[in-house]
C-alpha cells in the first residue's frame, strides 16, 4: 500500500503502482515535515525529563528513613501509571479548560485572564510533557529505587568512616552504582525517539495546536483514516517503523558496548 495509489474498492492488486512517490510527498508536504519535527521535539524532551526526574526522586525517596512515609509517597507517585490517557485527558480538559479550576484560581486570586492551555500552540507542548511526566515518572522511579536498594551497604559504611557527608555518599556511591542502569535505559530509549505518545496527544489535541502538537501517529491517522489517503498514510507509518527499527538496533549495540547489556 505504501508504494501504491491505494483505492479500497480496487484493492492492493488493482491499485496503481507509484513507487516511492508517497515517500517523496512526506518531505514535500509542510504538514508531514512539521509532524516529524514535532514528534522529535516532544519525544526527545520526554525522554530527557523522564530520566532526570525519576533518578532525582528515587535518590530523595531512598533517603527517607520512615518506612510508612516512604511507602505512601511511593504509592501516590506510582498510582497515575495505572490510569488510561482517556481518563487523564478528561480530567485535564476539566481542570485546564477556560472555565476550569486552574483558570478560576488565576482569575480570582491574581486577576489573570483565562488561559486556554490546550488551545495555545506555545503552551501545548509543555502541558503534554508535564502531564506525561506526572503519569509515568513513578513507574521509572521504581526501577532506579530497586537499583539503590541493591547497593551493598558496606560501601556507605566505608564512605561514612572516611567522613563523607550524605551528599558526598550520593555523589560517589549512589550515582556510580546507578550508572549502568542509567546507560541501559538511556540507550534503549533511542528506539522511542519517533514515538511521542499517540494515546495522550490524540485525546488532548485539537486543530488549534496542530502546528506544535501534531505528531507522526496523529498525522497518519488523519491522512489515512479520515482523509482517505491510505497509501500516503501507510508510507508515513512505514517510514517511522523503519527509522525506529534502525534506532533500536543501534541502541542495543550501544547498551551492549557501554553496559554489557544483552537480551540473549
mmCIF file of N, CA and C in Angstrom, residues 134-261:
data_model
loop_
_atom_site.group_PDB
_atom_site.id
_atom_site.type_symbol
_atom_site.label_atom_id
_atom_site.label_comp_id
_atom_site.label_asym_id
_atom_site.label_seq_id
_atom_site.Cartn_x
_atom_site.Cartn_y
_atom_site.Cartn_z
ATOM 1 N N UNK A 134 4.045 13.396 34.929
ATOM 2 C CA UNK A 134 3.239 13.099 36.120
ATOM 3 C C UNK A 134 2.699 11.669 36.072
ATOM 4 N N UNK A 135 2.324 11.215 34.896
ATOM 5 C CA UNK A 135 1.735 9.877 34.771
ATOM 6 C C UNK A 135 2.771 8.765 34.876
ATOM 7 N N UNK A 136 3.965 8.984 34.322
ATOM 8 C CA UNK A 136 4.885 7.861 34.134
ATOM 9 C C UNK A 136 6.147 7.880 34.986
ATOM 10 N N UNK A 137 6.467 9.005 35.636
ATOM 11 C CA UNK A 137 7.757 9.026 36.321
ATOM 12 C C UNK A 137 7.779 8.093 37.531
ATOM 13 N N UNK A 138 6.623 7.798 38.129
ATOM 14 C CA UNK A 138 6.579 6.892 39.263
ATOM 15 C C UNK A 138 6.995 5.486 38.883
ATOM 16 N N UNK A 139 6.603 5.052 37.680
ATOM 17 C CA UNK A 139 6.983 3.714 37.216
ATOM 18 C C UNK A 139 8.493 3.633 36.986
ATOM 19 N N UNK A 140 9.068 4.659 36.355
ATOM 20 C CA UNK A 140 10.511 4.682 36.121
ATOM 21 C C UNK A 140 11.281 4.795 37.422
ATOM 22 N N UNK A 141 10.715 5.512 38.388
ATOM 23 C CA UNK A 141 11.381 5.687 39.669
ATOM 24 C C UNK A 141 11.570 4.352 40.383
ATOM 25 N N UNK A 142 10.607 3.453 40.233
ATOM 26 C CA UNK A 142 10.689 2.140 40.886
ATOM 27 C C UNK A 142 11.937 1.381 40.428
ATOM 28 N N UNK A 143 12.266 1.500 39.141
ATOM 29 C CA UNK A 143 13.431 0.806 38.602
ATOM 30 C C UNK A 143 14.710 1.303 39.277
ATOM 31 N N UNK A 144 14.856 2.627 39.343
ATOM 32 C CA UNK A 144 16.057 3.192 39.962
ATOM 33 C C UNK A 144 16.078 2.941 41.466
ATOM 34 N N UNK A 145 14.917 2.930 42.074
ATOM 35 C CA UNK A 145 14.848 2.659 43.513
ATOM 36 C C UNK A 145 15.295 1.234 43.804
ATOM 37 N N UNK A 146 14.958 0.310 42.914
ATOM 38 C CA UNK A 146 15.401 -1.077 43.084
ATOM 39 C C UNK A 146 16.917 -1.189 42.978
ATOM 40 N N UNK A 147 17.512 -0.392 42.087
ATOM 41 C CA UNK A 147 18.975 -0.396 41.948
ATOM 42 C C UNK A 147 19.620 0.129 43.227
ATOM 43 N N UNK A 148 19.053 1.210 43.776
ATOM 44 C CA UNK A 148 19.611 1.788 45.002
ATOM 45 C C UNK A 148 19.491 0.801 46.156
ATOM 46 N N UNK A 149 18.378 0.095 46.221
ATOM 47 C CA UNK A 149 18.172 -0.892 47.290
ATOM 48 C C UNK A 149 19.204 -2.017 47.217
ATOM 49 N N UNK A 150 19.653 -2.333 46.008
ATOM 50 C CA UNK A 150 20.601 -3.426 45.836
ATOM 51 C C UNK A 150 22.056 -3.044 46.049
ATOM 52 N N UNK A 151 22.336 -1.772 46.355
ATOM 53 C CA UNK A 151 23.718 -1.346 46.590
ATOM 54 C C UNK A 151 24.207 -1.919 47.925
ATOM 55 N N UNK A 152 25.402 -2.430 47.952
ATOM 56 C CA UNK A 152 25.985 -3.030 49.157
ATOM 57 C C UNK A 152 26.124 -1.963 50.258
ATOM 58 N N UNK A 153 25.488 -2.149 51.412
ATOM 59 C CA UNK A 153 25.569 -1.153 52.499
ATOM 60 C C UNK A 153 26.992 -0.889 52.983
ATOM 61 N N UNK A 154 27.895 -1.837 52.749
ATOM 62 C CA UNK A 154 29.273 -1.642 53.209
ATOM 63 C C UNK A 154 29.944 -0.478 52.507
ATOM 64 N N UNK A 155 29.480 -0.161 51.285
ATOM 65 C CA UNK A 155 30.034 0.993 50.575
ATOM 66 C C UNK A 155 29.724 2.282 51.330
ATOM 67 N N UNK A 156 28.473 2.397 51.785
ATOM 68 C CA UNK A 156 28.084 3.592 52.544
ATOM 69 C C UNK A 156 28.804 3.637 53.891
ATOM 70 N N UNK A 157 28.962 2.477 54.506
ATOM 71 C CA UNK A 157 29.647 2.439 55.798
ATOM 72 C C UNK A 157 31.104 2.875 55.652
ATOM 73 N N UNK A 158 31.753 2.408 54.597
ATOM 74 C CA UNK A 158 33.136 2.796 54.352
ATOM 75 C C UNK A 158 33.249 4.294 54.072
ATOM 76 N N UNK A 159 32.291 4.806 53.292
ATOM 77 C CA UNK A 159 32.305 6.236 52.979
ATOM 78 C C UNK A 159 32.060 7.068 54.229
ATOM 79 N N UNK A 160 31.165 6.592 55.082
ATOM 80 C CA UNK A 160 30.868 7.319 56.324
ATOM 81 C C UNK A 160 32.068 7.320 57.260
ATOM 82 N N UNK A 161 32.798 6.203 57.325
ATOM 83 C CA UNK A 161 34.009 6.130 58.148
ATOM 84 C C UNK A 161 35.062 7.123 57.646
ATOM 85 N N UNK A 162 35.111 7.292 56.319
ATOM 86 C CA UNK A 162 36.066 8.234 55.733
ATOM 87 C C UNK A 162 35.628 9.686 55.876
ATOM 88 N N UNK A 163 34.443 9.899 56.481
ATOM 89 C CA UNK A 163 33.980 11.257 56.730
ATOM 90 C C UNK A 163 33.121 11.857 55.642
ATOM 91 N N UNK A 164 32.612 11.022 54.744
ATOM 92 C CA UNK A 164 31.777 11.537 53.659
ATOM 93 C C UNK A 164 30.401 11.939 54.169
ATOM 94 N N UNK A 165 29.915 13.079 53.711
ATOM 95 C CA UNK A 165 28.572 13.526 54.057
ATOM 96 C C UNK A 165 27.557 12.760 53.212
ATOM 97 N N UNK A 166 26.253 12.950 53.498
ATOM 98 C CA UNK A 166 25.215 12.251 52.726
ATOM 99 C C UNK A 166 25.269 12.673 51.255
ATOM 100 N N UNK A 167 25.527 13.948 51.021
ATOM 101 C CA UNK A 167 25.617 14.417 49.636
ATOM 102 C C UNK A 167 26.809 13.771 48.929
ATOM 103 N N UNK A 168 27.930 13.659 49.615
ATOM 104 C CA UNK A 168 29.109 13.028 49.027
ATOM 105 C C UNK A 168 28.892 11.527 48.804
ATOM 106 N N UNK A 169 28.145 10.896 49.708
ATOM 107 C CA UNK A 169 27.838 9.474 49.524
ATOM 108 C C UNK A 169 26.964 9.264 48.289
ATOM 109 N N UNK A 170 26.011 10.169 48.095
ATOM 110 C CA UNK A 170 25.164 10.079 46.896
ATOM 111 C C UNK A 170 26.008 10.258 45.640
ATOM 112 N N UNK A 171 26.920 11.224 45.687
ATOM 113 C CA UNK A 171 27.737 11.544 44.514
ATOM 114 C C UNK A 171 28.727 10.439 44.181
ATOM 115 N N UNK A 172 29.354 9.850 45.202
ATOM 116 C CA UNK A 172 30.451 8.917 44.955
ATOM 117 C C UNK A 172 30.065 7.445 45.116
ATOM 118 N N UNK A 173 28.881 7.171 45.671
ATOM 119 C CA UNK A 173 28.457 5.775 45.847
ATOM 120 C C UNK A 173 27.162 5.495 45.083
ATOM 121 N N UNK A 174 26.117 6.286 45.367
ATOM 122 C CA UNK A 174 24.808 6.013 44.777
ATOM 123 C C UNK A 174 24.801 6.193 43.260
ATOM 124 N N UNK A 175 25.218 7.363 42.786
ATOM 125 C CA UNK A 175 25.173 7.638 41.345
ATOM 126 C C UNK A 175 26.068 6.701 40.531
ATOM 127 N N UNK A 176 27.326 6.436 40.958
ATOM 128 C CA UNK A 176 28.121 5.464 40.189
ATOM 129 C C UNK A 176 27.501 4.074 40.142
ATOM 130 N N UNK A 177 26.830 3.665 41.224
ATOM 131 C CA UNK A 177 26.180 2.354 41.237
ATOM 132 C C UNK A 177 24.962 2.323 40.314
ATOM 133 N N UNK A 178 24.324 3.474 40.127
ATOM 134 C CA UNK A 178 23.158 3.566 39.249
ATOM 135 C C UNK A 178 23.540 3.729 37.786
ATOM 136 N N UNK A 179 24.788 4.096 37.521
ATOM 137 C CA UNK A 179 25.198 4.462 36.167
ATOM 138 C C UNK A 179 24.953 3.376 35.123
ATOM 139 N N UNK A 180 25.254 2.097 35.374
ATOM 140 C CA UNK A 180 24.970 1.080 34.340
ATOM 141 C C UNK A 180 23.502 1.021 33.940
ATOM 142 N N UNK A 181 22.588 1.096 34.926
ATOM 143 C CA UNK A 181 21.164 1.086 34.613
ATOM 144 C C UNK A 181 20.752 2.353 33.869
ATOM 145 N N UNK A 182 21.322 3.485 34.248
ATOM 146 C CA UNK A 182 21.024 4.741 33.555
ATOM 147 C C UNK A 182 21.447 4.647 32.090
ATOM 148 N N UNK A 183 22.620 4.077 31.840
ATOM 149 C CA UNK A 183 23.118 3.930 30.469
ATOM 150 C C UNK A 183 22.201 3.016 29.660
ATOM 151 N N UNK A 184 21.779 1.912 30.269
ATOM 152 C CA UNK A 184 20.906 0.967 29.568
ATOM 153 C C UNK A 184 19.579 1.623 29.197
ATOM 154 N N UNK A 185 18.951 2.278 30.168
ATOM 155 C CA UNK A 185 17.651 2.902 29.910
ATOM 156 C C UNK A 185 17.774 4.035 28.902
ATOM 157 N N UNK A 186 18.852 4.812 28.996
ATOM 158 C CA UNK A 186 19.053 5.937 28.072
ATOM 159 C C UNK A 186 19.246 5.453 26.642
ATOM 160 N N UNK A 187 20.046 4.421 26.463
ATOM 161 C CA UNK A 187 20.300 3.930 25.112
ATOM 162 C C UNK A 187 19.077 3.233 24.521
ATOM 163 N N UNK A 188 18.366 2.460 25.353
ATOM 164 C CA UNK A 188 17.169 1.787 24.846
ATOM 165 C C UNK A 188 16.058 2.775 24.524
ATOM 166 N N UNK A 189 16.113 3.952 25.122
ATOM 167 C CA UNK A 189 15.112 4.993 24.844
ATOM 168 C C UNK A 189 15.260 5.574 23.446
ATOM 169 N N UNK A 190 16.411 5.344 22.802
ATOM 170 C CA UNK A 190 16.615 5.855 21.447
ATOM 171 C C UNK A 190 15.574 5.296 20.483
ATOM 172 N N UNK A 191 15.129 4.078 20.741
ATOM 173 C CA UNK A 191 14.127 3.477 19.874
ATOM 174 C C UNK A 191 12.779 4.154 19.941
ATOM 175 N N UNK A 192 12.579 5.018 20.955
ATOM 176 C CA UNK A 192 11.300 5.719 21.113
ATOM 177 C C UNK A 192 11.361 7.175 20.662
ATOM 178 N N UNK A 193 12.427 7.530 19.925
ATOM 179 C CA UNK A 193 12.583 8.923 19.503
ATOM 180 C C UNK A 193 11.435 9.374 18.601
ATOM 181 N N UNK A 194 10.872 8.452 17.840
ATOM 182 C CA UNK A 194 9.759 8.802 16.948
ATOM 183 C C UNK A 194 8.408 8.393 17.534
ATOM 184 N N UNK A 195 8.380 8.108 18.818
ATOM 185 C CA UNK A 195 7.131 7.740 19.484
ATOM 186 C C UNK A 195 6.834 8.792 20.561
ATOM 187 N N UNK A 196 6.011 9.759 20.218
ATOM 188 C CA UNK A 196 5.727 10.862 21.139
ATOM 189 C C UNK A 196 4.467 10.633 21.964
ATOM 190 N N UNK A 197 3.795 9.496 21.765
ATOM 191 C CA UNK A 197 2.628 9.176 22.578
ATOM 192 C C UNK A 197 1.310 9.492 21.894
ATOM 193 N N UNK A 198 0.852 8.571 21.035
ATOM 194 C CA UNK A 198 -0.392 8.801 20.292
ATOM 195 C C UNK A 198 -1.594 8.915 21.217
ATOM 196 N N UNK A 199 -1.724 8.000 22.187
ATOM 197 C CA UNK A 199 -2.889 7.991 23.071
ATOM 198 C C UNK A 199 -3.058 9.325 23.787
ATOM 199 N N UNK A 200 -1.955 9.862 24.282
ATOM 200 C CA UNK A 200 -2.019 11.114 25.021
ATOM 201 C C UNK A 200 -2.413 12.280 24.124
ATOM 202 N N UNK A 201 -1.692 12.456 23.033
ATOM 203 C CA UNK A 201 -1.911 13.625 22.184
ATOM 204 C C UNK A 201 -3.251 13.542 21.454
ATOM 205 N N UNK A 202 -3.627 12.346 21.034
ATOM 206 C CA UNK A 202 -4.902 12.202 20.331
ATOM 207 C C UNK A 202 -6.081 12.619 21.213
ATOM 208 N N UNK A 203 -5.988 12.351 22.511
ATOM 209 C CA UNK A 203 -7.075 12.694 23.416
ATOM 210 C C UNK A 203 -7.034 14.139 23.894
ATOM 211 N N UNK A 204 -5.947 14.858 23.603
ATOM 212 C CA UNK A 204 -5.815 16.215 24.122
ATOM 213 C C UNK A 204 -5.714 17.291 23.038
ATOM 214 N N UNK A 205 -5.266 16.920 21.838
ATOM 215 C CA UNK A 205 -5.010 17.979 20.858
ATOM 216 C C UNK A 205 -6.262 18.371 20.093
ATOM 217 N N UNK A 206 -6.159 19.454 19.329
ATOM 218 C CA UNK A 206 -7.249 19.971 18.513
ATOM 219 C C UNK A 206 -6.624 20.775 17.378
ATOM 220 N N UNK A 207 -7.417 21.176 16.374
ATOM 221 C CA UNK A 207 -6.839 21.890 15.224
ATOM 222 C C UNK A 207 -6.064 23.155 15.582
ATOM 223 N N UNK A 208 -6.330 23.758 16.729
ATOM 224 C CA UNK A 208 -5.636 24.984 17.110
ATOM 225 C C UNK A 208 -4.154 24.745 17.396
ATOM 226 N N UNK A 209 -3.791 23.530 17.753
ATOM 227 C CA UNK A 209 -2.406 23.255 18.156
ATOM 228 C C UNK A 209 -1.709 22.282 17.203
ATOM 229 N N UNK A 210 -2.226 22.118 15.996
ATOM 230 C CA UNK A 210 -1.577 21.233 15.035
ATOM 231 C C UNK A 210 -0.140 21.675 14.754
ATOM 232 N N UNK A 211 0.138 22.959 14.774
ATOM 233 C CA UNK A 211 1.465 23.466 14.420
ATOM 234 C C UNK A 211 2.545 22.995 15.388
ATOM 235 N N UNK A 212 2.194 22.745 16.641
ATOM 236 C CA UNK A 212 3.182 22.312 17.639
ATOM 237 C C UNK A 212 2.853 20.961 18.270
ATOM 238 N N UNK A 213 1.631 20.478 18.083
ATOM 239 C CA UNK A 213 1.223 19.253 18.758
ATOM 240 C C UNK A 213 0.959 18.068 17.855
ATOM 241 N N UNK A 214 0.878 18.303 16.544
ATOM 242 C CA UNK A 214 0.597 17.195 15.631
ATOM 243 C C UNK A 214 1.851 16.343 15.453
ATOM 244 N N UNK A 215 1.760 15.050 15.738
ATOM 245 C CA UNK A 215 2.905 14.148 15.618
ATOM 246 C C UNK A 215 2.668 13.160 14.475
ATOM 247 N N UNK A 216 3.645 12.307 14.230
ATOM 248 C CA UNK A 216 3.554 11.382 13.097
ATOM 249 C C UNK A 216 2.331 10.484 13.209
ATOM 250 N N UNK A 217 2.087 9.935 14.396
ATOM 251 C CA UNK A 217 0.973 8.993 14.559
ATOM 252 C C UNK A 217 -0.379 9.654 14.341
ATOM 253 N N UNK A 218 -0.567 10.850 14.888
ATOM 254 C CA UNK A 218 -1.844 11.536 14.691
ATOM 255 C C UNK A 218 -1.993 11.993 13.246
ATOM 256 N N UNK A 219 -0.884 12.363 12.610
ATOM 257 C CA UNK A 219 -0.932 12.772 11.206
ATOM 258 C C UNK A 219 -1.297 11.592 10.306
ATOM 259 N N UNK A 220 -0.736 10.427 10.613
ATOM 260 C CA UNK A 220 -1.076 9.216 9.849
ATOM 261 C C UNK A 220 -2.558 8.890 10.018
ATOM 262 N N UNK A 221 -3.055 9.026 11.230
ATOM 263 C CA UNK A 221 -4.471 8.745 11.499
ATOM 264 C C UNK A 221 -5.370 9.648 10.656
ATOM 265 N N UNK A 222 -5.059 10.938 10.642
ATOM 266 C CA UNK A 222 -5.904 11.868 9.880
ATOM 267 C C UNK A 222 -5.758 11.668 8.376
ATOM 268 N N UNK A 223 -4.513 11.431 7.938
ATOM 269 C CA UNK A 223 -4.272 11.304 6.496
ATOM 270 C C UNK A 223 -4.921 10.050 5.919
ATOM 271 N N UNK A 224 -4.804 8.947 6.625
ATOM 272 C CA UNK A 224 -5.292 7.682 6.076
ATOM 273 C C UNK A 224 -6.753 7.420 6.401
ATOM 274 N N UNK A 225 -7.096 7.408 7.674
ATOM 275 C CA UNK A 225 -8.449 7.015 8.062
ATOM 276 C C UNK A 225 -9.487 8.118 7.851
ATOM 277 N N UNK A 226 -9.103 9.370 8.032
ATOM 278 C CA UNK A 226 -10.070 10.458 7.897
ATOM 279 C C UNK A 226 -10.096 11.047 6.491
ATOM 280 N N UNK A 227 -8.928 11.207 5.863
ATOM 281 C CA UNK A 227 -8.867 11.831 4.541
ATOM 282 C C UNK A 227 -8.802 10.826 3.403
ATOM 283 N N UNK A 228 -8.710 9.539 3.709
ATOM 284 C CA UNK A 228 -8.742 8.522 2.670
ATOM 285 C C UNK A 228 -7.448 8.352 1.891
ATOM 286 N N UNK A 229 -6.325 8.961 2.352
ATOM 287 C CA UNK A 229 -5.041 8.805 1.666
ATOM 288 C C UNK A 229 -4.311 7.595 2.265
ATOM 289 N N UNK A 230 -4.828 6.436 1.990
ATOM 290 C CA UNK A 230 -4.332 5.229 2.644
ATOM 291 C C UNK A 230 -2.881 4.920 2.265
ATOM 292 N N UNK A 231 -2.545 5.089 0.999
ATOM 293 C CA UNK A 231 -1.185 4.822 0.568
ATOM 294 C C UNK A 231 -0.189 5.767 1.217
ATOM 295 N N UNK A 232 -0.521 7.053 1.242
ATOM 296 C CA UNK A 232 0.377 8.043 1.840
ATOM 297 C C UNK A 232 0.498 7.827 3.340
ATOM 298 N N UNK A 233 -0.623 7.563 4.008
ATOM 299 C CA UNK A 233 -0.587 7.314 5.448
ATOM 300 C C UNK A 233 0.235 6.084 5.786
ATOM 301 N N UNK A 234 0.122 5.036 4.955
ATOM 302 C CA UNK A 234 0.913 3.831 5.169
ATOM 303 C C UNK A 234 2.399 4.111 4.959
ATOM 304 N N UNK A 235 2.707 4.959 3.984
ATOM 305 C CA UNK A 235 4.113 5.317 3.720
ATOM 306 C C UNK A 235 4.713 6.059 4.907
ATOM 307 N N UNK A 236 3.963 6.970 5.493
ATOM 308 C CA UNK A 236 4.455 7.705 6.661
ATOM 309 C C UNK A 236 4.685 6.749 7.826
ATOM 310 N N UNK A 237 3.717 5.848 8.049
ATOM 311 C CA UNK A 237 3.856 4.871 9.119
ATOM 312 C C UNK A 237 5.028 3.927 8.891
ATOM 313 N N UNK A 238 5.249 3.509 7.628
ATOM 314 C CA UNK A 238 6.366 2.631 7.300
ATOM 315 C C UNK A 238 7.698 3.352 7.491
ATOM 316 N N UNK A 239 7.731 4.625 7.113
ATOM 317 C CA UNK A 239 8.940 5.433 7.322
ATOM 318 C C UNK A 239 9.296 5.498 8.800
ATOM 319 N N UNK A 240 8.303 5.715 9.648
ATOM 320 C CA UNK A 240 8.544 5.757 11.091
ATOM 321 C C UNK A 240 9.025 4.400 11.605
ATOM 322 N N UNK A 241 8.423 3.317 11.135
ATOM 323 C CA UNK A 241 8.796 1.983 11.599
ATOM 324 C C UNK A 241 10.226 1.637 11.216
ATOM 325 N N UNK A 242 10.632 1.986 9.997
ATOM 326 C CA UNK A 242 11.984 1.687 9.543
ATOM 327 C C UNK A 242 13.025 2.463 10.351
ATOM 328 N N UNK A 243 12.765 3.754 10.572
ATOM 329 C CA UNK A 243 13.696 4.570 11.349
ATOM 330 C C UNK A 243 13.777 4.056 12.783
ATOM 331 N N UNK A 244 12.625 3.711 13.372
ATOM 332 C CA UNK A 244 12.611 3.192 14.745
ATOM 333 C C UNK A 244 13.356 1.864 14.831
ATOM 334 N N UNK A 245 13.193 1.014 13.816
ATOM 335 C CA UNK A 245 13.885 -0.275 13.796
ATOM 336 C C UNK A 245 15.400 -0.089 13.781
ATOM 337 N N UNK A 246 15.866 0.851 12.958
ATOM 338 C CA UNK A 246 17.308 1.136 12.896
ATOM 339 C C UNK A 246 17.813 1.680 14.228
ATOM 340 N N UNK A 247 17.041 2.582 14.837
ATOM 341 C CA UNK A 247 17.444 3.168 16.117
ATOM 342 C C UNK A 247 17.478 2.120 17.230
ATOM 343 N N UNK A 248 16.549 1.174 17.183
ATOM 344 C CA UNK A 248 16.539 0.107 18.195
ATOM 345 C C UNK A 248 17.794 -0.756 18.078
ATOM 346 N N UNK A 249 18.178 -1.099 16.850
ATOM 347 C CA UNK A 249 19.393 -1.891 16.653
ATOM 348 C C UNK A 249 20.616 -1.138 17.170
ATOM 349 N N UNK A 250 20.692 0.157 16.836
ATOM 350 C CA UNK A 250 21.821 0.969 17.291
ATOM 351 C C UNK A 250 21.844 1.066 18.807
ATOM 352 N N UNK A 251 20.667 1.274 19.403
ATOM 353 C CA UNK A 251 20.605 1.435 20.859
ATOM 354 C C UNK A 251 21.028 0.162 21.587
ATOM 355 N N UNK A 252 20.647 -1.003 21.060
ATOM 356 C CA UNK A 252 21.044 -2.260 21.693
ATOM 357 C C UNK A 252 22.553 -2.490 21.577
ATOM 358 N N UNK A 253 23.129 -2.091 20.450
ATOM 359 C CA UNK A 253 24.569 -2.208 20.296
ATOM 360 C C UNK A 253 25.294 -1.291 21.280
ATOM 361 N N UNK A 254 24.782 -0.068 21.453
ATOM 362 C CA UNK A 254 25.396 0.868 22.405
ATOM 363 C C UNK A 254 25.267 0.338 23.826
ATOM 364 N N UNK A 255 24.079 -0.179 24.168
ATOM 365 C CA UNK A 255 23.864 -0.713 25.513
ATOM 366 C C UNK A 255 24.789 -1.897 25.781
ATOM 367 N N UNK A 256 25.033 -2.717 24.765
ATOM 368 C CA UNK A 256 25.924 -3.870 24.938
ATOM 369 C C UNK A 256 27.374 -3.418 25.128
ATOM 370 N N UNK A 257 27.797 -2.418 24.353
ATOM 371 C CA UNK A 257 29.170 -1.940 24.450
ATOM 372 C C UNK A 257 29.405 -1.171 25.744
ATOM 373 N N UNK A 258 28.421 -0.340 26.150
ATOM 374 C CA UNK A 258 28.626 0.548 27.297
ATOM 375 C C UNK A 258 28.342 -0.130 28.637
ATOM 376 N N UNK A 259 27.335 -1.013 28.675
ATOM 377 C CA UNK A 259 26.936 -1.608 29.958
ATOM 378 C C UNK A 259 26.855 -3.121 29.919
ATOM 379 N N UNK A 260 27.334 -3.734 28.830
ATOM 380 C CA UNK A 260 27.306 -5.192 28.686
ATOM 381 C C UNK A 260 25.895 -5.746 28.826
ATOM 382 N N UNK A 261 24.918 -4.987 28.306
ATOM 383 C CA UNK A 261 23.509 -5.394 28.371
ATOM 384 C C UNK A 261 23.150 -6.149 27.097
#
